[in-house]
């Protein structure tokens, strides 16, 4: 598909300049400024490769300038991860593991388990991050040596709320099957 590709499914939406599907390796590749959304999450990169197995997503690879953003329920704060590349691994169509490699920057808002209020902003720099999920919920995180700071909610420096390259593109997201016919610029 070329050019100005827009795709819509109830559970996932995407935009990119061009898209290629190869039946030889069951890989769908989104080229030139691809953006993929799922629920309250947005994924960006220079290129996104999605590998299928038996017509179900098996794994995905975000190549160069990978950026994952999750909009929190308060619609003001965003969990963010940026890295050189990212990988997502799926089991029965659900992600069970995610990995970010090289120059990993993380902004994460931990929540109080009792009432789900935000505790603060955790800013972390590391070389690699692995996230293990179960039923769509994060179970554990692994990273090698990391440098990080936890800022209480009232003491977050304004320049720490967004990673370099942050952009929330909900205004170009296809919202219905009819919306795929209307191109919206970044």
PDB file of C-alpha atoms in Angstrom:
ATOM      1  CA  UNK A   1       0.000   0.000   0.000  1.00  0.00           C
ATOM      2  CA  UNK A   2       1.414   3.363  -0.989  1.00  0.00           C
ATOM      3  CA  UNK A   3       1.145   6.205   0.034  1.00  0.00           C
ATOM      4  CA  UNK A   4      -0.596   7.821   3.002  1.00  0.00           C
ATOM      5  CA  UNK A   5      -1.636   4.503   4.542  1.00  0.00           C
ATOM      6  CA  UNK A   6      -4.290   4.514   7.269  1.00  0.00           C
ATOM      7  CA  UNK A   7      -5.538   1.309   8.882  1.00  0.00           C
ATOM      8  CA  UNK A   8      -8.357   0.720  11.354  1.00  0.00           C
ATOM      9  CA  UNK A   9      -9.417  -2.230  13.466  1.00  0.00           C
ATOM     10  CA  UNK A  10     -11.362  -1.969  16.696  1.00  0.00           C
ATOM     11  CA  UNK A  11      -8.290  -3.047  18.712  1.00  0.00           C
ATOM     12  CA  UNK A  12      -5.480  -1.475  16.653  1.00  0.00           C
ATOM     13  CA  UNK A  13      -5.043   1.523  14.377  1.00  0.00           C
ATOM     14  CA  UNK A  14      -2.061   2.637  12.281  1.00  0.00           C
ATOM     15  CA  UNK A  15      -0.768   5.283   9.898  1.00  0.00           C
ATOM     16  CA  UNK A  16       2.391   5.307   7.784  1.00  0.00           C
ATOM     17  CA  UNK A  17       3.652   6.343   4.377  1.00  0.00           C
ATOM     18  CA  UNK A  18       3.673   2.824   2.931  1.00  0.00           C
ATOM     19  CA  UNK A  19       3.022  -0.754   3.983  1.00  0.00           C
ATOM     20  CA  UNK A  20       4.286  -4.049   2.538  1.00  0.00           C
ATOM     21  CA  UNK A  21       3.149  -7.569   3.427  1.00  0.00           C
ATOM     22  CA  UNK A  22       5.386 -10.457   2.427  1.00  0.00           C
ATOM     23  CA  UNK A  23       3.752 -13.894   2.418  1.00  0.00           C
ATOM     24  CA  UNK A  24       7.224 -15.514   2.281  1.00  0.00           C
ATOM     25  CA  UNK A  25       8.034 -14.609   5.878  1.00  0.00           C
ATOM     26  CA  UNK A  26       4.552 -13.457   6.969  1.00  0.00           C
ATOM     27  CA  UNK A  27       5.920 -10.008   7.738  1.00  0.00           C
ATOM     28  CA  UNK A  28       4.017  -6.750   7.473  1.00  0.00           C
ATOM     29  CA  UNK A  29       6.327  -3.725   7.362  1.00  0.00           C
ATOM     30  CA  UNK A  30       5.204  -0.149   8.001  1.00  0.00           C
ATOM     31  CA  UNK A  31       7.588   2.395   6.460  1.00  0.00           C
ATOM     32  CA  UNK A  32       8.335   6.099   7.005  1.00  0.00           C
ATOM     33  CA  UNK A  33       7.076   7.579  10.240  1.00  0.00           C
ATOM     34  CA  UNK A  34       4.744   4.729  11.223  1.00  0.00           C
ATOM     35  CA  UNK A  35       2.477   5.142  14.226  1.00  0.00           C
ATOM     36  CA  UNK A  36       0.498   2.276  15.769  1.00  0.00           C
ATOM     37  CA  UNK A  37      -2.134   2.686  18.495  1.00  0.00           C
ATOM     38  CA  UNK A  38      -3.733   0.149  20.813  1.00  0.00           C
ATOM     39  CA  UNK A  39      -6.162   1.422  23.441  1.00  0.00           C
ATOM     40  CA  UNK A  40      -4.271   4.179  25.293  1.00  0.00           C
ATOM     41  CA  UNK A  41      -0.855   3.305  23.850  1.00  0.00           C
ATOM     42  CA  UNK A  42       1.050   4.738  20.899  1.00  0.00           C
ATOM     43  CA  UNK A  43       4.138   3.264  19.237  1.00  0.00           C
ATOM     44  CA  UNK A  44       6.486   5.148  16.897  1.00  0.00           C
ATOM     45  CA  UNK A  45       9.633   4.282  15.005  1.00  0.00           C
ATOM     46  CA  UNK A  46      11.455   4.700  11.740  1.00  0.00           C
ATOM     47  CA  UNK A  47      10.075   1.322  10.618  1.00  0.00           C
ATOM     48  CA  UNK A  48       7.852  -1.285  12.267  1.00  0.00           C
ATOM     49  CA  UNK A  49       8.003  -4.972  11.282  1.00  0.00           C
ATOM     50  CA  UNK A  50       5.099  -7.171  12.408  1.00  0.00           C
ATOM     51  CA  UNK A  51       5.595 -10.932  12.042  1.00  0.00           C
ATOM     52  CA  UNK A  52       2.585 -13.227  11.865  1.00  0.00           C
ATOM     53  CA  UNK A  53       2.190 -16.947  12.575  1.00  0.00           C
ATOM     54  CA  UNK A  54      -1.039 -18.667  11.488  1.00  0.00           C
ATOM     55  CA  UNK A  55      -2.640 -15.234  10.863  1.00  0.00           C
ATOM     56  CA  UNK A  56      -1.964 -14.125  14.461  1.00  0.00           C
ATOM     57  CA  UNK A  57       0.733 -11.662  15.502  1.00  0.00           C
ATOM     58  CA  UNK A  58       3.844 -13.461  16.766  1.00  0.00           C
ATOM     59  CA  UNK A  59       6.314 -10.634  17.342  1.00  0.00           C
ATOM     60  CA  UNK A  60       7.061  -7.064  16.302  1.00  0.00           C
ATOM     61  CA  UNK A  61      10.249  -5.074  15.858  1.00  0.00           C
ATOM     62  CA  UNK A  62      10.393  -1.270  15.989  1.00  0.00           C
ATOM     63  CA  UNK A  63      13.534  -0.189  14.153  1.00  0.00           C
ATOM     64  CA  UNK A  64      15.377   3.053  14.981  1.00  0.00           C
ATOM     65  CA  UNK A  65      14.009   5.896  17.097  1.00  0.00           C
ATOM     66  CA  UNK A  66      11.574   3.613  18.899  1.00  0.00           C
ATOM     67  CA  UNK A  67       9.158   5.435  21.209  1.00  0.00           C
ATOM     68  CA  UNK A  68       6.347   3.921  23.259  1.00  0.00           C
ATOM     69  CA  UNK A  69       3.837   6.183  25.015  1.00  0.00           C
ATOM     70  CA  UNK A  70       0.983   5.209  27.330  1.00  0.00           C
ATOM     71  CA  UNK A  71      -1.606   7.842  28.193  1.00  0.00           C
ATOM     72  CA  UNK A  72      -2.614   7.525  31.846  1.00  0.00           C
ATOM     73  CA  UNK A  73      -6.273   7.760  32.965  1.00  0.00           C
ATOM     74  CA  UNK A  74      -5.786  11.368  34.153  1.00  0.00           C
ATOM     75  CA  UNK A  75      -5.055  12.249  30.471  1.00  0.00           C
ATOM     76  CA  UNK A  76      -2.266  14.607  31.653  1.00  0.00           C
ATOM     77  CA  UNK A  77       0.575  12.200  32.346  1.00  0.00           C
ATOM     78  CA  UNK A  78       2.225   9.630  30.103  1.00  0.00           C
ATOM     79  CA  UNK A  79       4.435   6.602  30.731  1.00  0.00           C
ATOM     80  CA  UNK A  80       7.176   6.758  28.082  1.00  0.00           C
ATOM     81  CA  UNK A  81      10.029   4.606  26.795  1.00  0.00           C
ATOM     82  CA  UNK A  82      12.456   5.600  24.072  1.00  0.00           C
ATOM     83  CA  UNK A  83      15.319   3.516  22.693  1.00  0.00           C
ATOM     84  CA  UNK A  84      17.152   2.663  19.517  1.00  0.00           C
ATOM     85  CA  UNK A  85      14.914  -0.368  18.934  1.00  0.00           C
ATOM     86  CA  UNK A  86      12.062  -2.248  20.588  1.00  0.00           C
ATOM     87  CA  UNK A  87      10.670  -5.755  20.390  1.00  0.00           C
ATOM     88  CA  UNK A  88       7.270  -7.124  21.420  1.00  0.00           C
ATOM     89  CA  UNK A  89       6.525 -10.843  21.759  1.00  0.00           C
ATOM     90  CA  UNK A  90       3.007 -12.255  21.655  1.00  0.00           C
ATOM     91  CA  UNK A  91       1.354 -15.457  22.826  1.00  0.00           C
ATOM     92  CA  UNK A  92      -2.152 -16.240  21.515  1.00  0.00           C
ATOM     93  CA  UNK A  93      -2.420 -12.682  20.221  1.00  0.00           C
ATOM     94  CA  UNK A  94      -1.567 -11.067  23.591  1.00  0.00           C
ATOM     95  CA  UNK A  95       1.768  -9.432  24.383  1.00  0.00           C
ATOM     96  CA  UNK A  96       3.689 -11.336  27.048  1.00  0.00           C
ATOM     97  CA  UNK A  97       7.113  -9.667  26.790  1.00  0.00           C
ATOM     98  CA  UNK A  98       8.521  -6.344  25.585  1.00  0.00           C
ATOM     99  CA  UNK A  99      12.127  -5.311  25.216  1.00  0.00           C
ATOM    100  CA  UNK A 100      13.864  -1.974  24.588  1.00  0.00           C
ATOM    101  CA  UNK A 101      17.543  -1.930  23.559  1.00  0.00           C
ATOM    102  CA  UNK A 102      20.254   0.717  23.423  1.00  0.00           C
ATOM    103  CA  UNK A 103      20.005   4.227  24.865  1.00  0.00           C
ATOM    104  CA  UNK A 104      16.870   3.414  26.857  1.00  0.00           C
ATOM    105  CA  UNK A 105      15.132   6.346  28.561  1.00  0.00           C
ATOM    106  CA  UNK A 106      12.092   5.699  30.756  1.00  0.00           C
ATOM    107  CA  UNK A 107       9.463   7.869  32.388  1.00  0.00           C
ATOM    108  CA  UNK A 108       7.125   5.814  34.545  1.00  0.00           C
ATOM    109  CA  UNK A 109       4.449   6.861  37.030  1.00  0.00           C
ATOM    110  CA  UNK A 110       4.166   4.215  39.773  1.00  0.00           C
ATOM    111  CA  UNK A 111       0.743   3.968  41.423  1.00  0.00           C
ATOM    112  CA  UNK A 112      -0.294   3.393  45.024  1.00  0.00           C
ATOM    113  CA  UNK A 113      -1.794  -0.121  45.052  1.00  0.00           C
ATOM    114  CA  UNK A 114      -4.447   0.857  47.595  1.00  0.00           C
ATOM    115  CA  UNK A 115      -6.157   3.669  45.683  1.00  0.00           C
ATOM    116  CA  UNK A 116      -4.370   3.884  42.269  1.00  0.00           C
ATOM    117  CA  UNK A 117      -3.132   7.434  42.888  1.00  0.00           C
ATOM    118  CA  UNK A 118       0.171   8.362  41.261  1.00  0.00           C
ATOM    119  CA  UNK A 119       3.134   8.267  43.652  1.00  0.00           C
ATOM    120  CA  UNK A 120       5.501  10.265  41.475  1.00  0.00           C
ATOM    121  CA  UNK A 121       7.583  10.187  38.314  1.00  0.00           C
ATOM    122  CA  UNK A 122      10.387   7.662  37.970  1.00  0.00           C
ATOM    123  CA  UNK A 123      12.989   8.804  35.409  1.00  0.00           C
ATOM    124  CA  UNK A 124      15.481   6.071  34.443  1.00  0.00           C
ATOM    125  CA  UNK A 125      18.349   5.689  31.965  1.00  0.00           C
ATOM    126  CA  UNK A 126      19.711   2.226  31.074  1.00  0.00           C
ATOM    127  CA  UNK A 127      21.043   0.139  28.183  1.00  0.00           C
ATOM    128  CA  UNK A 128      18.244  -2.432  28.083  1.00  0.00           C
ATOM    129  CA  UNK A 129      14.770  -2.993  29.499  1.00  0.00           C
ATOM    130  CA  UNK A 130      12.640  -6.143  29.566  1.00  0.00           C
ATOM    131  CA  UNK A 131       8.997  -6.056  30.641  1.00  0.00           C
ATOM    132  CA  UNK A 132       7.105  -9.275  31.375  1.00  0.00           C
ATOM    133  CA  UNK A 133       3.307  -9.175  31.187  1.00  0.00           C
ATOM    134  CA  UNK A 134       0.456 -11.464  32.123  1.00  0.00           C
ATOM    135  CA  UNK A 135      -3.146 -10.801  31.062  1.00  0.00           C
ATOM    136  CA  UNK A 136      -2.126  -7.341  29.853  1.00  0.00           C
ATOM    137  CA  UNK A 137      -0.678  -6.370  33.241  1.00  0.00           C
ATOM    138  CA  UNK A 138       2.989  -5.793  33.981  1.00  0.00           C
ATOM    139  CA  UNK A 139       4.311  -8.526  36.260  1.00  0.00           C
ATOM    140  CA  UNK A 140       8.001  -7.660  36.462  1.00  0.00           C
ATOM    141  CA  UNK A 141      10.751  -5.554  34.930  1.00  0.00           C
ATOM    142  CA  UNK A 142      14.386  -6.373  34.307  1.00  0.00           C
ATOM    143  CA  UNK A 143      17.226  -4.029  33.429  1.00  0.00           C
ATOM    144  CA  UNK A 144      20.983  -4.058  33.954  1.00  0.00           C
ATOM    145  CA  UNK A 145      22.638  -1.243  35.858  1.00  0.00           C
ATOM    146  CA  UNK A 146      20.427   1.822  35.639  1.00  0.00           C
ATOM    147  CA  UNK A 147      20.504   5.421  36.805  1.00  0.00           C
ATOM    148  CA  UNK A 148      17.193   6.782  37.999  1.00  0.00           C
ATOM    149  CA  UNK A 149      15.380   9.299  40.146  1.00  0.00           C
ATOM    150  CA  UNK A 150      11.905   9.167  41.683  1.00  0.00           C
ATOM    151  CA  UNK A 151      10.297  12.608  41.901  1.00  0.00           C
ATOM    152  CA  UNK A 152       7.241  13.034  44.184  1.00  0.00           C
ATOM    153  CA  UNK A 153       4.190  14.294  42.257  1.00  0.00           C
ATOM    154  CA  UNK A 154       4.453  17.878  43.549  1.00  0.00           C
ATOM    155  CA  UNK A 155       8.196  18.117  42.860  1.00  0.00           C
ATOM    156  CA  UNK A 156       8.519  16.958  39.236  1.00  0.00           C
ATOM    157  CA  UNK A 157      10.746  19.320  37.218  1.00  0.00           C
ATOM    158  CA  UNK A 158       8.818  20.446  34.101  1.00  0.00           C
ATOM    159  CA  UNK A 159      11.643  19.269  31.800  1.00  0.00           C
ATOM    160  CA  UNK A 160      11.369  15.702  33.182  1.00  0.00           C
ATOM    161  CA  UNK A 161       7.695  15.144  32.244  1.00  0.00           C
ATOM    162  CA  UNK A 162       8.458  14.386  28.563  1.00  0.00           C
ATOM    163  CA  UNK A 163      11.307  12.494  26.940  1.00  0.00           C
ATOM    164  CA  UNK A 164      13.108  14.087  23.970  1.00  0.00           C
ATOM    165  CA  UNK A 165      11.075  13.372  20.819  1.00  0.00           C
ATOM    166  CA  UNK A 166       7.788  12.996  22.715  1.00  0.00           C
ATOM    167  CA  UNK A 167       4.677  13.623  20.610  1.00  0.00           C
ATOM    168  CA  UNK A 168       1.127  12.407  21.220  1.00  0.00           C
ATOM    169  CA  UNK A 169      -0.548  12.016  17.813  1.00  0.00           C
ATOM    170  CA  UNK A 170      -4.124  11.203  18.798  1.00  0.00           C
ATOM    171  CA  UNK A 171      -5.386  13.885  16.385  1.00  0.00           C
ATOM    172  CA  UNK A 172      -4.317  11.797  13.346  1.00  0.00           C
ATOM    173  CA  UNK A 173      -5.467   8.433  14.724  1.00  0.00           C
ATOM    174  CA  UNK A 174      -8.159   6.713  12.628  1.00  0.00           C
ATOM    175  CA  UNK A 175     -11.254   6.540  14.843  1.00  0.00           C
ATOM    176  CA  UNK A 176     -13.542   4.509  12.564  1.00  0.00           C
ATOM    177  CA  UNK A 177     -13.447   2.442   9.391  1.00  0.00           C
ATOM    178  CA  UNK A 178     -14.622   5.503   7.453  1.00  0.00           C
ATOM    179  CA  UNK A 179     -11.807   7.603   8.905  1.00  0.00           C
ATOM    180  CA  UNK A 180      -9.164   5.691   6.919  1.00  0.00           C
ATOM    181  CA  UNK A 181     -10.091   7.686   3.815  1.00  0.00           C
ATOM    182  CA  UNK A 182      -9.154  11.045   5.390  1.00  0.00           C
ATOM    183  CA  UNK A 183      -5.411  11.752   5.511  1.00  0.00           C
ATOM    184  CA  UNK A 184      -4.273  13.932   8.405  1.00  0.00           C
ATOM    185  CA  UNK A 185      -0.768  15.441   8.521  1.00  0.00           C
ATOM    186  CA  UNK A 186       1.477  15.188  11.550  1.00  0.00           C
TER     187      UNK A 186
END
